[in-house]
């Protein structure tokens, strides 16, 4: 009797372990995400500060190792304004990690929250008509959070907030971005 019980337990355990590995291997997806939103760019120097909002857009891509963990790379156009012969552009690209948690943990569709952190190379370029241009870039950390809904294992929408801070020529720059995103996983 004990041998039969042990054999049945071993078979059940192997079946459970196999289904757990199958569920885990269901991760393993590449993704690409387009983002469109607004970035508030705040410039501060010598005790003075000014901020302005501008339309921003970006693209992210990467790989989900499972439904809860991914690596990402991205490009973002944060700010681009031109006025009275002066233009300022702020762009960035970077790499990071993403953590994602579904409201129903057994699911891989439905409502979710996510968080991301990584390093971004942020470039600022200023051009003054008739005088030329200057640019500077720094690699700094970025962080972000999001909430969204995955319609299927391959398609989801989200609303995201990202924050990055850098400095160009003794001018502090803070970038606060809110963007809607469409993500396709393959």
PDB file of C-alpha atoms in Angstrom:
ATOM      1  CA  UNK A   1       0.000   0.000   0.000  1.00  0.00           C
ATOM      2  CA  UNK A   2       2.773   2.465   0.878  1.00  0.00           C
ATOM      3  CA  UNK A   3       4.562   1.707  -2.416  1.00  0.00           C
ATOM      4  CA  UNK A   4       1.400   2.476  -4.387  1.00  0.00           C
ATOM      5  CA  UNK A   5       0.853   5.706  -2.460  1.00  0.00           C
ATOM      6  CA  UNK A   6       4.471   6.766  -3.040  1.00  0.00           C
ATOM      7  CA  UNK A   7       4.221   5.904  -6.759  1.00  0.00           C
ATOM      8  CA  UNK A   8       0.937   7.834  -7.115  1.00  0.00           C
ATOM      9  CA  UNK A   9       2.452  10.819  -5.250  1.00  0.00           C
ATOM     10  CA  UNK A  10       5.552  10.757  -7.482  1.00  0.00           C
ATOM     11  CA  UNK A  11       3.418  10.646 -10.652  1.00  0.00           C
ATOM     12  CA  UNK A  12       1.218  13.496  -9.387  1.00  0.00           C
ATOM     13  CA  UNK A  13       4.290  15.538  -8.440  1.00  0.00           C
ATOM     14  CA  UNK A  14       5.862  14.989 -11.869  1.00  0.00           C
ATOM     15  CA  UNK A  15       2.596  16.004 -13.542  1.00  0.00           C
ATOM     16  CA  UNK A  16       2.358  19.151 -11.423  1.00  0.00           C
ATOM     17  CA  UNK A  17       6.018  20.045 -12.050  1.00  0.00           C
ATOM     18  CA  UNK A  18       5.587  19.554 -15.807  1.00  0.00           C
ATOM     19  CA  UNK A  19       2.555  21.832 -15.935  1.00  0.00           C
ATOM     20  CA  UNK A  20       4.408  24.469 -13.889  1.00  0.00           C
ATOM     21  CA  UNK A  21       7.322  24.406 -16.347  1.00  0.00           C
ATOM     22  CA  UNK A  22       4.895  24.569 -19.277  1.00  0.00           C
ATOM     23  CA  UNK A  23       3.230  27.622 -17.755  1.00  0.00           C
ATOM     24  CA  UNK A  24       6.623  29.250 -17.198  1.00  0.00           C
ATOM     25  CA  UNK A  25       7.744  28.550 -20.752  1.00  0.00           C
ATOM     26  CA  UNK A  26       4.582  30.311 -21.914  1.00  0.00           C
ATOM     27  CA  UNK A  27       6.521  33.515 -21.106  1.00  0.00           C
ATOM     28  CA  UNK A  28       9.412  33.958 -23.506  1.00  0.00           C
ATOM     29  CA  UNK A  29       8.023  36.680 -25.762  1.00  0.00           C
ATOM     30  CA  UNK A  30       9.579  39.588 -27.587  1.00  0.00           C
ATOM     31  CA  UNK A  31       7.654  42.863 -27.495  1.00  0.00           C
ATOM     32  CA  UNK A  32       7.448  46.244 -29.143  1.00  0.00           C
ATOM     33  CA  UNK A  33       5.529  49.189 -27.684  1.00  0.00           C
ATOM     34  CA  UNK A  34       4.670  52.579 -29.146  1.00  0.00           C
ATOM     35  CA  UNK A  35       4.065  55.472 -26.739  1.00  0.00           C
ATOM     36  CA  UNK A  36       2.460  58.879 -27.256  1.00  0.00           C
ATOM     37  CA  UNK A  37       2.030  61.409 -24.493  1.00  0.00           C
ATOM     38  CA  UNK A  38       3.281  64.594 -22.890  1.00  0.00           C
ATOM     39  CA  UNK A  39       6.550  65.425 -21.162  1.00  0.00           C
ATOM     40  CA  UNK A  40       6.887  68.225 -18.647  1.00  0.00           C
ATOM     41  CA  UNK A  41      10.473  69.468 -18.989  1.00  0.00           C
ATOM     42  CA  UNK A  42      11.719  71.530 -16.051  1.00  0.00           C
ATOM     43  CA  UNK A  43      14.976  73.485 -16.412  1.00  0.00           C
ATOM     44  CA  UNK A  44      16.685  74.919 -13.314  1.00  0.00           C
ATOM     45  CA  UNK A  45      19.865  77.002 -13.029  1.00  0.00           C
ATOM     46  CA  UNK A  46      21.199  79.602 -10.581  1.00  0.00           C
ATOM     47  CA  UNK A  47      18.053  79.527  -8.449  1.00  0.00           C
ATOM     48  CA  UNK A  48      15.757  80.149 -11.449  1.00  0.00           C
ATOM     49  CA  UNK A  49      13.504  77.531 -13.018  1.00  0.00           C
ATOM     50  CA  UNK A  50      11.026  77.189 -15.833  1.00  0.00           C
ATOM     51  CA  UNK A  51       8.999  74.287 -17.134  1.00  0.00           C
ATOM     52  CA  UNK A  52       7.034  73.545 -20.256  1.00  0.00           C
ATOM     53  CA  UNK A  53       4.941  70.677 -21.593  1.00  0.00           C
ATOM     54  CA  UNK A  54       5.433  69.199 -25.040  1.00  0.00           C
ATOM     55  CA  UNK A  55       4.128  66.225 -26.990  1.00  0.00           C
ATOM     56  CA  UNK A  56       6.487  63.280 -26.620  1.00  0.00           C
ATOM     57  CA  UNK A  57       6.701  59.934 -28.319  1.00  0.00           C
ATOM     58  CA  UNK A  58       8.766  56.827 -27.929  1.00  0.00           C
ATOM     59  CA  UNK A  59       9.260  53.232 -28.868  1.00  0.00           C
ATOM     60  CA  UNK A  60      10.290  50.411 -26.560  1.00  0.00           C
ATOM     61  CA  UNK A  61      11.183  46.835 -27.323  1.00  0.00           C
ATOM     62  CA  UNK A  62      12.542  43.904 -25.434  1.00  0.00           C
ATOM     63  CA  UNK A  63      11.965  40.414 -24.181  1.00  0.00           C
ATOM     64  CA  UNK A  64       9.678  38.949 -21.492  1.00  0.00           C
ATOM     65  CA  UNK A  65      11.408  35.989 -19.857  1.00  0.00           C
ATOM     66  CA  UNK A  66       8.061  35.125 -18.250  1.00  0.00           C
ATOM     67  CA  UNK A  67       4.811  37.027 -17.707  1.00  0.00           C
ATOM     68  CA  UNK A  68       6.329  39.039 -14.838  1.00  0.00           C
ATOM     69  CA  UNK A  69       9.880  39.967 -15.884  1.00  0.00           C
ATOM     70  CA  UNK A  70      11.371  41.591 -18.998  1.00  0.00           C
ATOM     71  CA  UNK A  71      14.358  43.549 -20.256  1.00  0.00           C
ATOM     72  CA  UNK A  72      13.757  46.593 -22.451  1.00  0.00           C
ATOM     73  CA  UNK A  73      15.478  49.067 -24.702  1.00  0.00           C
ATOM     74  CA  UNK A  74      13.905  52.354 -25.766  1.00  0.00           C
ATOM     75  CA  UNK A  75      14.151  55.612 -27.678  1.00  0.00           C
ATOM     76  CA  UNK A  76      12.155  58.681 -26.606  1.00  0.00           C
ATOM     77  CA  UNK A  77      11.751  62.172 -28.065  1.00  0.00           C
ATOM     78  CA  UNK A  78      10.946  64.137 -24.894  1.00  0.00           C
ATOM     79  CA  UNK A  79      10.935  67.757 -25.987  1.00  0.00           C
ATOM     80  CA  UNK A  80      11.299  69.740 -29.192  1.00  0.00           C
ATOM     81  CA  UNK A  81      10.561  73.470 -29.304  1.00  0.00           C
ATOM     82  CA  UNK A  82      11.626  76.303 -31.552  1.00  0.00           C
ATOM     83  CA  UNK A  83      10.835  79.955 -30.915  1.00  0.00           C
ATOM     84  CA  UNK A  84      12.398  83.281 -31.949  1.00  0.00           C
ATOM     85  CA  UNK A  85      15.416  81.625 -33.587  1.00  0.00           C
ATOM     86  CA  UNK A  86      16.163  79.402 -30.573  1.00  0.00           C
ATOM     87  CA  UNK A  87      15.451  75.667 -30.581  1.00  0.00           C
ATOM     88  CA  UNK A  88      15.832  73.052 -27.879  1.00  0.00           C
ATOM     89  CA  UNK A  89      15.593  69.280 -28.376  1.00  0.00           C
ATOM     90  CA  UNK A  90      15.807  66.617 -25.658  1.00  0.00           C
ATOM     91  CA  UNK A  91      15.944  62.937 -26.650  1.00  0.00           C
ATOM     92  CA  UNK A  92      17.023  59.755 -24.925  1.00  0.00           C
ATOM     93  CA  UNK A  93      17.642  56.070 -25.316  1.00  0.00           C
ATOM     94  CA  UNK A  94      18.322  53.424 -22.720  1.00  0.00           C
ATOM     95  CA  UNK A  95      18.049  49.930 -21.333  1.00  0.00           C
ATOM     96  CA  UNK A  96      16.349  48.574 -18.240  1.00  0.00           C
ATOM     97  CA  UNK A  97      14.301  45.898 -16.541  1.00  0.00           C
ATOM     98  CA  UNK A  98      10.521  45.631 -16.211  1.00  0.00           C
ATOM     99  CA  UNK A  99       8.437  43.936 -13.510  1.00  0.00           C
ATOM    100  CA  UNK A 100       4.760  43.235 -14.221  1.00  0.00           C
ATOM    101  CA  UNK A 101       2.044  41.974 -11.898  1.00  0.00           C
ATOM    102  CA  UNK A 102      -1.507  41.014 -12.872  1.00  0.00           C
ATOM    103  CA  UNK A 103      -4.419  41.745 -10.536  1.00  0.00           C
ATOM    104  CA  UNK A 104      -5.425  38.086 -10.956  1.00  0.00           C
ATOM    105  CA  UNK A 105      -2.033  36.368 -10.389  1.00  0.00           C
ATOM    106  CA  UNK A 106      -3.021  33.123 -12.133  1.00  0.00           C
ATOM    107  CA  UNK A 107      -3.823  35.049 -15.330  1.00  0.00           C
ATOM    108  CA  UNK A 108      -1.643  36.451 -18.111  1.00  0.00           C
ATOM    109  CA  UNK A 109      -4.395  38.732 -19.447  1.00  0.00           C
ATOM    110  CA  UNK A 110      -6.505  41.400 -17.784  1.00  0.00           C
ATOM    111  CA  UNK A 111      -5.533  44.342 -15.581  1.00  0.00           C
ATOM    112  CA  UNK A 112      -1.903  44.773 -14.532  1.00  0.00           C
ATOM    113  CA  UNK A 113       0.555  47.177 -12.935  1.00  0.00           C
ATOM    114  CA  UNK A 114       4.186  47.413 -13.926  1.00  0.00           C
ATOM    115  CA  UNK A 115       7.371  49.144 -12.914  1.00  0.00           C
ATOM    116  CA  UNK A 116      10.640  49.739 -14.715  1.00  0.00           C
ATOM    117  CA  UNK A 117      14.100  51.000 -13.899  1.00  0.00           C
ATOM    118  CA  UNK A 118      17.273  51.384 -15.909  1.00  0.00           C
ATOM    119  CA  UNK A 119      19.819  53.732 -17.410  1.00  0.00           C
ATOM    120  CA  UNK A 120      19.107  56.316 -20.113  1.00  0.00           C
ATOM    121  CA  UNK A 121      21.496  58.401 -22.192  1.00  0.00           C
ATOM    122  CA  UNK A 122      19.705  61.730 -22.433  1.00  0.00           C
ATOM    123  CA  UNK A 123      20.864  64.271 -25.000  1.00  0.00           C
ATOM    124  CA  UNK A 124      20.059  67.964 -25.049  1.00  0.00           C
ATOM    125  CA  UNK A 125      20.730  70.126 -28.086  1.00  0.00           C
ATOM    126  CA  UNK A 126      20.262  73.899 -28.278  1.00  0.00           C
ATOM    127  CA  UNK A 127      20.527  75.883 -31.492  1.00  0.00           C
ATOM    128  CA  UNK A 128      20.576  79.684 -31.718  1.00  0.00           C
ATOM    129  CA  UNK A 129      20.044  81.021 -35.206  1.00  0.00           C
ATOM    130  CA  UNK A 130      23.206  82.671 -36.531  1.00  0.00           C
ATOM    131  CA  UNK A 131      25.296  81.574 -33.535  1.00  0.00           C
ATOM    132  CA  UNK A 132      25.415  77.787 -33.884  1.00  0.00           C
ATOM    133  CA  UNK A 133      24.475  74.915 -31.664  1.00  0.00           C
ATOM    134  CA  UNK A 134      25.678  73.099 -28.564  1.00  0.00           C
ATOM    135  CA  UNK A 135      24.801  69.660 -27.298  1.00  0.00           C
ATOM    136  CA  UNK A 136      25.512  67.587 -24.230  1.00  0.00           C
ATOM    137  CA  UNK A 137      24.522  64.114 -23.113  1.00  0.00           C
ATOM    138  CA  UNK A 138      24.631  62.200 -19.855  1.00  0.00           C
ATOM    139  CA  UNK A 139      23.745  58.672 -18.804  1.00  0.00           C
ATOM    140  CA  UNK A 140      21.447  58.721 -15.790  1.00  0.00           C
ATOM    141  CA  UNK A 141      18.894  56.403 -14.143  1.00  0.00           C
ATOM    142  CA  UNK A 142      15.226  56.425 -15.075  1.00  0.00           C
ATOM    143  CA  UNK A 143      12.189  54.968 -13.328  1.00  0.00           C
ATOM    144  CA  UNK A 144       8.615  54.381 -14.398  1.00  0.00           C
ATOM    145  CA  UNK A 145       5.286  52.829 -13.465  1.00  0.00           C
ATOM    146  CA  UNK A 146       2.216  51.886 -15.452  1.00  0.00           C
ATOM    147  CA  UNK A 147      -1.250  50.451 -15.290  1.00  0.00           C
ATOM    148  CA  UNK A 148      -2.882  48.670 -18.174  1.00  0.00           C
ATOM    149  CA  UNK A 149      -4.991  45.922 -19.622  1.00  0.00           C
ATOM    150  CA  UNK A 150      -3.799  42.961 -21.697  1.00  0.00           C
ATOM    151  CA  UNK A 151      -6.565  41.885 -24.098  1.00  0.00           C
ATOM    152  CA  UNK A 152      -4.673  38.739 -25.040  1.00  0.00           C
ATOM    153  CA  UNK A 153      -1.255  37.191 -24.556  1.00  0.00           C
ATOM    154  CA  UNK A 154      -0.101  39.344 -27.501  1.00  0.00           C
ATOM    155  CA  UNK A 155      -1.810  42.746 -27.185  1.00  0.00           C
ATOM    156  CA  UNK A 156      -2.226  45.314 -24.433  1.00  0.00           C
ATOM    157  CA  UNK A 157      -2.833  49.002 -23.682  1.00  0.00           C
ATOM    158  CA  UNK A 158      -1.343  50.947 -20.788  1.00  0.00           C
ATOM    159  CA  UNK A 159      -0.976  54.383 -19.232  1.00  0.00           C
ATOM    160  CA  UNK A 160       2.593  55.046 -18.066  1.00  0.00           C
ATOM    161  CA  UNK A 161       4.548  57.586 -16.038  1.00  0.00           C
ATOM    162  CA  UNK A 162       8.332  57.880 -16.444  1.00  0.00           C
ATOM    163  CA  UNK A 163      10.829  60.121 -14.656  1.00  0.00           C
ATOM    164  CA  UNK A 164      14.406  61.000 -15.549  1.00  0.00           C
ATOM    165  CA  UNK A 165      16.751  63.703 -14.299  1.00  0.00           C
ATOM    166  CA  UNK A 166      19.988  64.950 -15.862  1.00  0.00           C
ATOM    167  CA  UNK A 167      22.046  68.107 -16.256  1.00  0.00           C
ATOM    168  CA  UNK A 168      23.497  69.966 -19.233  1.00  0.00           C
ATOM    169  CA  UNK A 169      26.141  72.663 -18.704  1.00  0.00           C
ATOM    170  CA  UNK A 170      25.096  73.303 -15.071  1.00  0.00           C
ATOM    171  CA  UNK A 171      21.395  73.347 -15.980  1.00  0.00           C
ATOM    172  CA  UNK A 172      19.324  70.718 -14.138  1.00  0.00           C
ATOM    173  CA  UNK A 173      16.741  69.002 -16.328  1.00  0.00           C
ATOM    174  CA  UNK A 174      13.798  66.983 -14.971  1.00  0.00           C
ATOM    175  CA  UNK A 175      11.632  65.007 -17.386  1.00  0.00           C
ATOM    176  CA  UNK A 176       8.160  63.860 -16.257  1.00  0.00           C
ATOM    177  CA  UNK A 177       6.405  61.895 -18.996  1.00  0.00           C
ATOM    178  CA  UNK A 178       2.830  60.594 -19.057  1.00  0.00           C
ATOM    179  CA  UNK A 179       2.051  58.458 -22.105  1.00  0.00           C
ATOM    180  CA  UNK A 180      -0.499  56.040 -23.490  1.00  0.00           C
ATOM    181  CA  UNK A 181       1.017  52.915 -25.010  1.00  0.00           C
ATOM    182  CA  UNK A 182       0.071  50.056 -27.298  1.00  0.00           C
ATOM    183  CA  UNK A 183       2.178  46.923 -26.825  1.00  0.00           C
ATOM    184  CA  UNK A 184       2.432  43.952 -29.166  1.00  0.00           C
ATOM    185  CA  UNK A 185       4.130  40.751 -27.961  1.00  0.00           C
ATOM    186  CA  UNK A 186       5.365  38.072 -30.354  1.00  0.00           C
TER     187      UNK A 186
END
